[in-house]
Amino acid sequence: MKNMGTKNQLGDMPKEEFIKYGYELIDWAANYLERIDSLPVLPDINPGDIKAKLPQRAPQSSQSMDDIIPDIEKIITPGVTHWQHPNFMAYFSSSGCGPGILGELVAAAFNTNGMVWKSNPASTELEETVLNWFRDIIGLPKEFFGVVYDSASISTLHGIAAARENAGLNVRTKGLCGLPKLRLYCTEHAHSSIDKACLTLGIGMEGIKRIASDKNFSMIPSELEKAIKEDRAKGYTPFCAVATIGTTSSTAVDPVNEIADICEKENIWLHLDSAYAGVTAMLPEMKKYFKGLEGVDSFVVNPHKWLFVPLDFSILYIRKPQILKQAFSLVPEYLKTSVDDVAINYMDYGVQLGRRFRAIKFWFVLRYFGIEGLQARLREHIRLGQLFAKWIDEHPMFERLAPVPFSTVCFRAKPSGWNDEKKLNELNERLLNEVNATGKVFIVHTKLNGVFTIRMVIAGLRTDEKHVELAWQIIKDSLNKILVD
Ligand SMILES: Cc1ncc(COP(=O)(O)O)c(C=O)c1O
């Protein structure tokens, strides 16, 4: 097709071109997802390889989509880590789905900025509605109000900012100077986003007190109670505890009900980070891990991690949204509207002003799969996680290093006769590298009590039993290869 974006042409790409290349790209996306098994999960490249294939300068004159589109396969795909691959078992998965991808298309076509109700009533009301649906699905009480942010890190930043506001220190007006030192409590297994929120909010690293955890990496509530009392005696101002259901390293579960009782008694905010595992509150059989959920003040869950909503989509649910508003609402003249007292203006609930129309993809995903469809997929991942844990437990050369409440398995190789911890760490690091070098599986590690721990996460939309079997075979073969070397 003749390129219409020439210098004589103003305005957007013509409709015929948009349709032609739109179909082409939908075909490309469908084929990419269909053949994804055949691609290496991790690209075999070095830093700078992709940049070297790209021109140093942007084009002076218009280029045709006929020239642009082939570069996806030529330049970009070879440098992509394929998060949609069924054997992507690293970090916490984020696998998108067809309806979610189409939702992104619609959101991009509208390209609205939902700062205030008036700047896009539909995105505001859809966001409120789908977040209320999801709040009810996971069993949070009705008073919880949801806000979508890009990531759990930012959701948590806002949760902790609300906690700081709730402490009644008037930080909004006066800043932190001259105030007694604030203190936040979490275990060493809490995600680094808690630390980053404290860095950003002026709490500082010294404002974080690590609470001891038990052999299952769960917070010991009596230690929390003790730390709060000691801090008060020393003149600190305890203001927030952060519990996690599904910690990043081992998916440990903090006892939220006991922690909530302490927070209530001590009058401090309880923030719950359940970025990965929170979606499993949809399953009646998993409710046992969410005891006390109704007692938290704020709660983070990422449908972009394990509910197949394309990145990015994190939800903060907050019991007292007026506190968040009190912390952040600032309305310049040009954003004042005649419905400010009756409508939600999401800009009031955070740092950012502009907001994408994210709710539409979540709406598509919830409607397309239905609650039952999503539950069935989560259940299958949990079944596969338990199955993999069983294979580890039954194999004489491997050992499991943490309980498996969800679908993430922490383990290491421990051949008989290998008792030196340093050598075991080296062996497992080699094993991990060997597995990833096959290009067929991607897994990462963590350290638990100083032990090099391999983490296998089974939460991808396209992952089924044969992919878990393949990963297991590759792990065993790689270990054998190392041991005979
Ligand atoms: C428990 C937990 N909280 C927060 C985060 C941060 O997530 P995000 O990348 O959405 O900021 C992660 C990331 O894996 C996590 O595991």
Short mmCIF file of C-alpha atoms and ligand atoms in Angstrom, two decimals:
data_model
loop_
_atom_site.label_atom_id
_atom_site.label_comp_id
_atom_site.label_asym_id
_atom_site.label_seq_id
_atom_site.Cartn_x
_atom_site.Cartn_y
_atom_site.Cartn_z
CA MET A 1 0.00 0.00 0.00
CA LYS A 2 1.16 3.49 -0.84
CA ASN A 3 2.50 5.23 2.23
CA MET A 4 0.12 8.03 3.15
CA GLY A 5 2.24 9.58 5.89
CA THR A 6 4.15 11.77 3.43
CA LYS A 7 5.21 15.30 4.14
CA ASN A 8 2.28 16.67 2.09
CA GLN A 9 -0.20 14.87 4.29
CA LEU A 10 -1.52 16.15 7.63
CA GLY A 11 -3.62 14.39 10.22
CA ASP A 12 -3.65 10.70 11.14
CA MET A 13 -3.07 7.52 9.19
CA PRO A 14 -5.99 7.07 6.77
CA LYS A 15 -8.71 4.59 7.70
CA GLU A 16 -7.86 2.10 4.89
CA GLU A 17 -4.27 1.92 6.07
CA PHE A 18 -5.32 1.58 9.70
CA ILE A 19 -7.62 -1.33 8.82
CA LYS A 20 -5.06 -3.07 6.62
CA TYR A 21 -2.21 -2.89 9.11
CA GLY A 22 -4.55 -3.43 12.05
CA TYR A 23 -5.59 -6.80 10.59
CA GLU A 24 -1.97 -7.56 9.82
CA LEU A 25 -0.93 -6.89 13.39
CA ILE A 26 -3.81 -8.86 14.87
CA ASP A 27 -2.70 -11.76 12.64
CA TRP A 28 0.85 -11.23 13.82
CA ALA A 29 -0.24 -11.26 17.50
CA ALA A 30 -2.37 -14.39 17.05
CA ASN A 31 0.48 -16.21 15.27
CA TYR A 32 3.01 -15.03 17.84
CA LEU A 33 0.90 -16.49 20.65
CA GLU A 34 0.30 -19.69 18.67
CA ARG A 35 3.98 -20.38 17.98
CA ILE A 36 5.29 -19.08 21.27
CA ASP A 37 6.28 -22.60 22.46
CA SER A 38 8.81 -22.74 19.64
CA LEU A 39 10.63 -19.56 20.70
CA PRO A 40 13.42 -19.52 23.30
CA VAL A 41 11.91 -18.14 26.53
CA LEU A 42 15.05 -16.11 27.19
CA PRO A 43 16.77 -14.34 24.31
CA ASP A 44 20.34 -15.45 23.68
CA ILE A 45 21.78 -11.95 23.37
CA ASN A 46 24.17 -9.55 25.07
CA PRO A 47 23.60 -6.02 26.30
CA GLY A 48 23.75 -3.63 23.35
CA ASP A 49 22.78 -6.22 20.68
CA ILE A 50 19.34 -4.72 20.06
CA LYS A 51 20.58 -1.14 20.11
CA ALA A 52 23.19 -2.07 17.52
CA LYS A 53 20.41 -3.05 15.11
CA LEU A 54 18.56 0.25 15.57
CA PRO A 55 19.45 3.47 13.73
CA GLN A 56 21.08 6.21 15.80
CA ARG A 57 18.53 8.81 14.69
CA ALA A 58 14.79 8.94 14.09
CA PRO A 59 13.77 9.06 10.41
CA GLN A 60 13.53 12.50 8.85
CA SER A 61 10.77 11.48 6.48
CA SER A 62 7.82 9.15 6.64
CA GLN A 63 8.31 5.40 6.53
CA SER A 64 5.76 2.86 5.39
CA MET A 65 4.17 0.38 7.80
CA ASP A 66 5.31 -2.19 5.21
CA ASP A 67 8.85 -1.36 6.33
CA ILE A 68 8.06 -0.90 10.01
CA ILE A 69 6.12 -4.11 10.71
CA PRO A 70 8.78 -6.60 9.51
CA ASP A 71 11.24 -5.04 11.98
CA ILE A 72 9.17 -6.50 14.82
CA GLU A 73 10.38 -9.95 13.83
CA LYS A 74 13.80 -8.84 12.59
CA ILE A 75 14.86 -6.64 15.50
CA ILE A 76 12.46 -6.83 18.40
CA THR A 77 11.29 -10.44 18.80
CA PRO A 78 14.86 -11.82 19.05
CA GLY A 79 15.42 -9.50 22.03
CA VAL A 80 12.20 -10.27 23.88
CA THR A 81 11.98 -12.35 27.04
CA HIS A 82 8.74 -14.15 26.30
CA TRP A 83 6.52 -13.66 29.34
CA GLN A 84 3.65 -15.30 27.45
CA HIS A 85 5.67 -18.52 26.98
CA PRO A 86 4.19 -21.52 28.84
CA ASN A 87 7.63 -22.27 30.33
CA PHE A 88 8.17 -18.76 31.61
CA MET A 89 8.29 -19.77 35.28
CA ALA A 90 10.37 -16.93 36.66
CA TYR A 91 9.58 -14.01 39.03
CA PHE A 92 5.79 -13.96 39.26
CA SER A 93 4.27 -14.56 35.86
CA SER A 94 2.32 -11.88 34.04
CA SER A 95 0.56 -13.53 31.16
CA GLY A 96 -1.93 -11.56 29.12
CA CYS A 97 -4.92 -13.06 27.32
CA GLY A 98 -6.83 -12.44 24.08
CA PRO A 99 -9.67 -10.41 25.63
CA GLY A 100 -7.16 -8.38 27.62
CA ILE A 101 -5.10 -7.59 24.51
CA LEU A 102 -8.27 -6.53 22.69
CA GLY A 103 -9.22 -4.40 25.68
CA GLU A 104 -5.88 -2.61 25.34
CA LEU A 105 -6.70 -1.94 21.70
CA VAL A 106 -10.01 -0.34 22.60
CA ALA A 107 -8.42 1.71 25.39
CA ALA A 108 -5.75 2.93 22.96
CA ALA A 109 -8.39 3.83 20.38
CA PHE A 110 -10.31 5.92 22.92
CA ASN A 111 -7.02 7.25 24.31
CA THR A 112 -8.78 9.13 27.09
CA ASN A 113 -7.31 10.69 30.18
CA GLY A 114 -9.53 9.91 33.15
CA MET A 115 -8.19 12.54 35.53
CA VAL A 116 -11.66 13.63 36.62
CA TRP A 117 -15.12 12.20 35.98
CA LYS A 118 -15.74 14.83 33.32
CA SER A 119 -12.55 14.05 31.42
CA ASN A 120 -13.95 10.55 30.85
CA PRO A 121 -17.13 9.55 32.70
CA ALA A 122 -17.08 6.05 31.18
CA SER A 123 -13.59 5.15 32.41
CA THR A 124 -14.36 6.52 35.88
CA GLU A 125 -17.62 4.63 36.23
CA LEU A 126 -16.31 1.43 34.64
CA GLU A 127 -13.30 1.47 36.97
CA GLU A 128 -15.54 1.91 40.01
CA THR A 129 -17.90 -0.82 38.83
CA VAL A 130 -15.34 -3.51 37.94
CA LEU A 131 -13.33 -2.86 41.09
CA ASN A 132 -16.52 -3.23 43.13
CA TRP A 133 -17.25 -6.50 41.29
CA PHE A 134 -13.79 -7.77 42.11
CA ARG A 135 -13.97 -6.56 45.72
CA ASP A 136 -17.11 -8.68 46.13
CA ILE A 137 -15.55 -11.65 44.32
CA ILE A 138 -12.57 -11.77 46.69
CA GLY A 139 -14.74 -11.17 49.76
CA LEU A 140 -13.61 -7.72 50.89
CA PRO A 141 -16.24 -5.78 52.83
CA LYS A 142 -18.35 -3.29 50.87
CA GLU A 143 -16.77 -0.21 52.44
CA PHE A 144 -13.51 -0.88 50.57
CA PHE A 145 -12.90 1.48 47.66
CA GLY A 146 -10.62 0.47 44.80
CA VAL A 147 -8.17 2.49 42.74
CA VAL A 148 -6.15 1.19 39.79
CA TYR A 149 -2.47 2.06 39.58
CA ASP A 150 0.20 0.77 37.25
CA SER A 151 2.04 -1.49 39.68
CA ALA A 152 1.91 -2.95 43.18
CA SER A 153 4.84 -0.72 44.07
CA ILE A 154 2.73 2.35 43.38
CA SER A 155 -0.38 0.86 45.04
CA THR A 156 1.72 0.21 48.14
CA LEU A 157 3.21 3.70 48.02
CA HIS A 158 -0.32 5.07 48.22
CA GLY A 159 -1.37 2.62 50.94
CA ILE A 160 1.58 3.68 53.10
CA ALA A 161 0.98 7.37 52.29
CA ALA A 162 -2.57 6.90 53.57
CA ALA A 163 -1.16 5.25 56.71
CA ARG A 164 1.10 8.26 57.24
CA GLU A 165 -1.82 10.63 56.77
CA ASN A 166 -3.90 8.55 59.14
CA ALA A 167 -1.30 9.05 61.87
CA GLY A 168 -2.68 12.59 62.23
CA LEU A 169 0.71 14.35 62.08
CA ASN A 170 -0.33 16.87 59.45
CA VAL A 171 2.60 15.86 57.25
CA ARG A 172 0.72 17.20 54.25
CA THR A 173 1.09 20.75 55.55
CA LYS A 174 4.19 20.67 57.66
CA GLY A 175 6.34 17.94 56.13
CA LEU A 176 8.24 15.51 58.32
CA CYS A 177 10.78 17.91 59.81
CA GLY A 178 10.68 18.09 63.56
CA LEU A 179 8.31 15.14 63.94
CA PRO A 180 9.12 12.10 66.09
CA LYS A 181 10.46 9.29 63.90
CA LEU A 182 7.80 7.18 62.25
CA ARG A 183 8.07 3.42 62.31
CA LEU A 184 6.71 0.80 59.91
CA TYR A 185 6.81 -2.96 60.60
CA CYS A 186 7.25 -5.87 58.21
CA THR A 187 9.33 -9.02 57.93
CA GLU A 188 12.55 -9.36 55.94
CA HIS A 189 10.42 -11.22 53.35
CA ALA A 190 8.26 -8.20 52.52
CA HIS A 191 8.79 -6.95 48.97
CA SER A 192 11.37 -4.23 48.30
CA SER A 193 8.50 -1.97 47.17
CA ILE A 194 7.76 -1.41 50.87
CA ASP A 195 11.29 -0.06 51.33
CA LYS A 196 10.95 2.07 48.22
CA ALA A 197 7.68 3.53 49.50
CA CYS A 198 9.44 4.40 52.77
CA LEU A 199 12.30 6.01 50.85
CA THR A 200 9.84 8.07 48.84
CA LEU A 201 7.62 9.08 51.74
CA GLY A 202 10.41 10.33 53.99
CA ILE A 203 10.09 7.41 56.42
CA GLY A 204 13.63 6.35 55.54
CA MET A 205 15.21 2.95 55.93
CA GLU A 206 15.65 3.53 59.66
CA GLY A 207 11.89 3.91 59.83
CA ILE A 208 11.47 0.23 58.89
CA LYS A 209 11.62 -2.33 61.67
CA ARG A 210 11.95 -5.94 60.55
CA ILE A 211 9.84 -8.35 62.55
CA ALA A 212 11.14 -11.88 63.02
CA SER A 213 9.50 -14.66 61.07
CA ASP A 214 9.01 -18.34 61.85
CA LYS A 215 10.39 -21.41 60.04
CA ASN A 216 7.74 -20.94 57.33
CA PHE A 217 8.85 -17.31 56.75
CA SER A 218 5.62 -15.93 58.27
CA MET A 219 5.61 -12.99 60.66
CA ILE A 220 5.56 -13.85 64.38
CA PRO A 221 2.73 -11.63 65.74
CA SER A 222 4.06 -11.54 69.31
CA GLU A 223 7.31 -10.09 67.95
CA LEU A 224 5.34 -7.34 66.24
CA GLU A 225 3.53 -6.50 69.47
CA LYS A 226 6.83 -6.43 71.34
CA ALA A 227 8.51 -4.18 68.75
CA ILE A 228 5.66 -1.65 68.81
CA LYS A 229 5.82 -1.40 72.58
CA GLU A 230 9.60 -1.05 72.61
CA ASP A 231 9.45 1.64 69.93
CA ARG A 232 6.83 3.63 71.78
CA ALA A 233 9.00 3.53 74.88
CA LYS A 234 11.92 4.86 72.79
CA GLY A 235 9.85 7.75 71.43
CA TYR A 236 9.13 6.43 67.93
CA THR A 237 5.67 6.80 66.39
CA PRO A 238 4.51 3.40 65.14
CA PHE A 239 2.13 4.10 62.26
CA CYS A 240 1.90 1.11 59.92
CA ALA A 241 2.39 -2.64 59.72
CA VAL A 242 2.71 -4.39 56.37
CA ALA A 243 1.65 -8.01 56.13
CA THR A 244 2.05 -10.15 53.04
CA ILE A 245 -0.03 -13.02 51.75
CA GLY A 246 2.26 -14.65 49.20
CA THR A 247 5.73 -13.19 49.79
CA THR A 248 7.92 -12.80 46.75
CA SER A 249 10.61 -15.31 47.67
CA SER A 250 8.62 -18.20 49.07
CA THR A 251 4.92 -17.12 48.93
CA ALA A 252 4.73 -17.24 52.73
CA VAL A 253 1.53 -16.16 54.42
CA ASP A 254 1.63 -13.76 57.35
CA PRO A 255 -1.11 -14.40 59.95
CA VAL A 256 -3.24 -11.40 59.02
CA ASN A 257 -5.99 -12.00 61.57
CA GLU A 258 -3.57 -11.89 64.51
CA ILE A 259 -1.66 -8.95 63.02
CA ALA A 260 -4.95 -7.09 62.46
CA ASP A 261 -5.89 -7.53 66.14
CA ILE A 262 -2.56 -6.04 67.21
CA CYS A 263 -2.87 -3.14 64.77
CA GLU A 264 -6.36 -2.38 66.00
CA LYS A 265 -5.28 -2.46 69.63
CA GLU A 266 -2.23 -0.28 68.89
CA ASN A 267 -4.20 1.98 66.56
CA ILE A 268 -1.85 1.57 63.61
CA TRP A 269 -2.65 1.07 59.93
CA LEU A 270 -2.47 -2.43 58.46
CA HIS A 271 -1.44 -2.62 54.81
CA LEU A 272 -1.65 -6.02 53.14
CA ASP A 273 0.49 -6.82 50.11
CA SER A 274 -0.96 -9.71 48.16
CA ALA A 275 0.21 -8.65 44.73
CA TYR A 276 0.56 -12.22 43.42
CA ALA A 277 -1.57 -14.44 45.63
CA GLY A 278 -4.45 -12.03 46.29
CA VAL A 279 -6.41 -13.28 43.29
CA THR A 280 -6.73 -16.71 44.92
CA ALA A 281 -9.11 -15.16 47.45
CA MET A 282 -11.59 -15.90 44.63
CA LEU A 283 -11.41 -19.56 45.59
CA PRO A 284 -13.44 -20.75 48.60
CA GLU A 285 -10.81 -23.43 49.38
CA MET A 286 -8.08 -20.75 49.63
CA LYS A 287 -9.97 -18.55 52.09
CA LYS A 288 -7.98 -20.21 54.87
CA TYR A 289 -5.00 -18.07 53.85
CA PHE A 290 -7.00 -14.85 53.92
CA LYS A 291 -8.32 -14.98 57.49
CA GLY A 292 -8.53 -11.44 58.81
CA LEU A 293 -8.77 -9.85 55.37
CA GLU A 294 -11.73 -7.79 56.54
CA GLY A 295 -9.55 -6.29 59.28
CA VAL A 296 -6.94 -4.64 57.03
CA ASP A 297 -6.91 -0.95 56.13
CA SER A 298 -5.46 -1.30 52.64
CA PHE A 299 -4.88 -4.24 50.34
CA VAL A 300 -2.90 -4.62 47.12
CA VAL A 301 -3.62 -7.21 44.45
CA ASN A 302 -2.27 -7.34 40.88
CA PRO A 303 -4.60 -8.82 38.27
CA HIS A 304 -1.67 -8.33 35.88
CA LYS A 305 0.29 -10.98 37.77
CA TRP A 306 -2.06 -13.94 37.99
CA LEU A 307 -5.39 -13.00 36.47
CA PHE A 308 -4.22 -12.70 32.86
CA VAL A 309 -4.88 -8.96 32.57
CA PRO A 310 -2.10 -7.49 30.40
CA LEU A 311 0.40 -5.27 32.19
CA ASP A 312 -0.20 -2.92 33.83
CA PHE A 313 -3.03 -3.33 36.30
CA SER A 314 -2.67 -3.23 40.07
CA ILE A 315 -5.49 -2.49 42.50
CA LEU A 316 -5.31 -0.78 45.88
CA TYR A 317 -8.39 -1.37 48.00
CA ILE A 318 -8.69 1.04 50.88
CA ARG A 319 -11.17 1.06 53.73
CA LYS A 320 -11.04 4.82 54.32
CA PRO A 321 -10.61 6.40 50.88
CA GLN A 322 -11.23 9.82 52.43
CA ILE A 323 -7.78 9.50 54.07
CA LEU A 324 -6.13 8.96 50.70
CA LYS A 325 -8.07 11.92 49.35
CA GLN A 326 -7.05 14.01 52.32
CA ALA A 327 -3.42 13.12 51.60
CA PHE A 328 -3.46 13.86 47.88
CA SER A 329 -6.41 15.91 46.71
CA LEU A 330 -5.27 19.19 45.19
CA VAL A 331 -7.57 20.73 42.60
CA PRO A 332 -6.23 23.47 40.36
CA GLU A 333 -8.83 25.83 38.92
CA TYR A 334 -8.86 24.28 35.45
CA LEU A 335 -9.82 20.89 36.86
CA LYS A 336 -12.78 22.07 38.96
CA THR A 337 -16.12 20.80 37.69
CA SER A 338 -19.76 21.27 38.64
CA VAL A 339 -20.10 17.61 39.72
CA ASP A 340 -17.12 17.43 42.07
CA ASP A 341 -19.35 16.79 45.09
CA VAL A 342 -21.19 13.84 43.50
CA ALA A 343 -18.72 12.20 41.11
CA ILE A 344 -15.45 10.37 41.68
CA ASN A 345 -12.39 12.20 40.39
CA TYR A 346 -9.66 9.57 40.50
CA MET A 347 -6.92 12.20 40.41
CA ASP A 348 -7.85 12.87 44.05
CA TYR A 349 -6.57 9.45 45.10
CA GLY A 350 -2.92 9.66 44.24
CA VAL A 351 0.14 11.41 42.95
CA GLN A 352 -0.60 11.14 39.26
CA LEU A 353 -3.03 13.32 37.42
CA GLY A 354 -3.44 11.62 34.07
CA ARG A 355 -4.77 8.05 33.93
CA ARG A 356 -5.16 5.52 31.15
CA PHE A 357 -8.46 3.75 30.50
CA ARG A 358 -7.21 0.58 32.20
CA ALA A 359 -10.58 -0.68 33.43
CA ILE A 360 -11.70 -1.75 29.99
CA LYS A 361 -9.25 -4.67 29.72
CA PHE A 362 -10.21 -5.93 33.20
CA TRP A 363 -13.88 -5.66 32.20
CA PHE A 364 -13.22 -7.75 29.09
CA VAL A 365 -11.26 -10.38 31.05
CA LEU A 366 -13.87 -10.72 33.80
CA ARG A 367 -16.71 -11.00 31.28
CA TYR A 368 -14.98 -13.27 28.78
CA PHE A 369 -13.80 -15.91 31.26
CA GLY A 370 -16.41 -15.29 33.95
CA ILE A 371 -15.66 -15.92 37.59
CA GLU A 372 -15.86 -19.67 37.00
CA GLY A 373 -13.41 -19.60 34.11
CA LEU A 374 -10.87 -17.64 36.11
CA GLN A 375 -11.33 -19.86 39.16
CA ALA A 376 -10.80 -22.98 37.03
CA ARG A 377 -7.52 -21.60 35.67
CA LEU A 378 -6.22 -20.63 39.11
CA ARG A 379 -7.18 -24.06 40.46
CA GLU A 380 -5.28 -25.79 37.68
CA HIS A 381 -2.14 -23.76 38.41
CA ILE A 382 -2.41 -24.58 42.09
CA ARG A 383 -2.84 -28.28 41.23
CA LEU A 384 0.25 -28.15 39.01
CA GLY A 385 2.22 -26.38 41.75
CA GLN A 386 1.31 -29.10 44.23
CA LEU A 387 2.18 -31.79 41.68
CA PHE A 388 5.61 -30.29 41.04
CA ALA A 389 6.19 -30.03 44.81
CA LYS A 390 5.34 -33.73 45.10
CA TRP A 391 7.89 -34.62 42.39
CA ILE A 392 10.53 -32.65 44.29
CA ASP A 393 9.61 -34.31 47.59
CA GLU A 394 9.79 -37.79 46.08
CA HIS A 395 13.13 -37.33 44.33
CA PRO A 396 16.22 -38.31 46.35
CA MET A 397 18.43 -35.64 44.73
CA PHE A 398 16.18 -32.66 45.44
CA GLU A 399 14.66 -31.02 48.47
CA ARG A 400 11.87 -28.52 48.97
CA LEU A 401 12.77 -25.39 50.92
CA ALA A 402 9.39 -23.84 51.74
CA PRO A 403 5.71 -24.74 52.03
CA VAL A 404 3.67 -24.39 48.83
CA PRO A 405 0.40 -22.64 49.69
CA PHE A 406 -0.16 -21.42 46.10
CA SER A 407 1.67 -22.45 42.92
CA THR A 408 5.26 -21.39 43.55
CA VAL A 409 7.75 -24.08 44.54
CA CYS A 410 11.07 -23.30 46.27
CA PHE A 411 13.60 -26.10 46.05
CA ARG A 412 17.20 -27.02 45.47
CA ALA A 413 19.25 -29.98 44.31
CA LYS A 414 20.81 -31.87 47.20
CA PRO A 415 22.50 -35.03 45.96
CA SER A 416 23.34 -37.55 48.65
CA GLY A 417 26.70 -36.91 50.26
CA TRP A 418 26.56 -33.17 49.50
CA ASN A 419 26.56 -31.48 52.91
CA ASP A 420 28.73 -28.42 52.43
CA GLU A 421 26.33 -25.44 52.18
CA LYS A 422 28.74 -23.32 50.14
CA LYS A 423 29.19 -26.10 47.58
CA LEU A 424 25.44 -26.68 47.49
CA ASN A 425 24.86 -23.01 46.76
CA GLU A 426 27.38 -23.16 43.91
CA LEU A 427 25.84 -26.36 42.55
CA ASN A 428 22.35 -24.85 42.53
CA GLU A 429 23.50 -21.64 40.92
CA ARG A 430 25.11 -23.71 38.18
CA LEU A 431 21.97 -25.78 37.85
CA LEU A 432 19.84 -22.67 37.42
CA ASN A 433 22.15 -21.29 34.74
CA GLU A 434 22.26 -24.64 32.94
CA VAL A 435 18.44 -24.87 32.90
CA ASN A 436 18.00 -21.32 31.63
CA ALA A 437 20.70 -21.79 28.99
CA THR A 438 18.52 -24.42 27.30
CA GLY A 439 16.18 -21.59 26.29
CA LYS A 440 13.28 -23.91 27.01
CA VAL A 441 12.50 -22.81 30.56
CA PHE A 442 13.10 -19.63 32.49
CA ILE A 443 13.27 -19.77 36.29
CA VAL A 444 14.98 -17.52 38.83
CA HIS A 445 16.39 -17.91 42.31
CA THR A 446 16.13 -16.35 45.71
CA LYS A 447 17.93 -16.87 48.99
CA LEU A 448 16.12 -18.31 52.01
CA ASN A 449 18.18 -18.22 55.21
CA GLY A 450 21.28 -17.83 53.05
CA VAL A 451 20.44 -20.92 50.98
CA PHE A 452 20.48 -20.56 47.20
CA THR A 453 16.89 -21.46 46.35
CA ILE A 454 15.41 -22.16 42.93
CA ARG A 455 11.89 -20.81 42.50
CA MET A 456 9.44 -22.32 40.05
CA VAL A 457 6.27 -20.28 39.46
CA ILE A 458 3.35 -21.96 37.73
CA ALA A 459 0.91 -19.19 36.94
CA GLY A 460 1.00 -18.65 33.17
CA LEU A 461 -2.20 -18.80 31.19
CA ARG A 462 -0.66 -21.11 28.59
CA THR A 463 1.06 -23.45 31.07
CA ASP A 464 -0.30 -26.97 31.37
CA GLU A 465 0.96 -30.24 32.77
CA LYS A 466 3.20 -31.08 29.80
CA HIS A 467 5.09 -27.80 30.30
CA VAL A 468 5.65 -28.56 33.97
CA GLU A 469 6.83 -32.07 33.02
CA LEU A 470 9.22 -30.58 30.45
CA ALA A 471 10.63 -28.16 33.02
CA TRP A 472 11.11 -31.01 35.51
CA GLN A 473 12.85 -33.17 32.90
CA ILE A 474 15.19 -30.32 31.96
CA ILE A 475 16.01 -29.67 35.63
CA LYS A 476 16.83 -33.36 36.25
CA ASP A 477 18.84 -33.69 33.01
CA SER A 478 20.77 -30.50 33.78
CA LEU A 479 21.66 -31.77 37.24
CA ASN A 480 22.84 -35.10 35.83
CA LYS A 481 24.94 -33.28 33.24
CA ILE A 482 26.62 -31.15 35.92
CA LEU A 483 27.28 -34.15 38.17
CA VAL A 484 29.00 -36.19 35.44
CA ASP A 485 31.11 -33.21 34.24
C1 LIG B 1 4.54 -9.49 46.97
C2 LIG B 1 4.91 -8.46 45.95
N1 LIG B 1 4.59 -7.17 46.16
C3 LIG B 1 4.89 -6.22 45.27
C4 LIG B 1 5.56 -6.52 44.10
C5 LIG B 1 5.88 -5.42 43.13
O1 LIG B 1 5.08 -5.56 41.99
P1 LIG B 1 5.05 -4.48 40.83
O2 LIG B 1 6.02 -4.94 39.82
O3 LIG B 1 3.63 -4.54 40.32
O4 LIG B 1 5.39 -3.16 41.40
C6 LIG B 1 5.92 -7.83 43.84
C7 LIG B 1 6.64 -8.19 42.61
O5 LIG B 1 6.81 -9.32 42.27
C8 LIG B 1 5.60 -8.82 44.79
O6 LIG B 1 5.97 -10.10 44.62
#
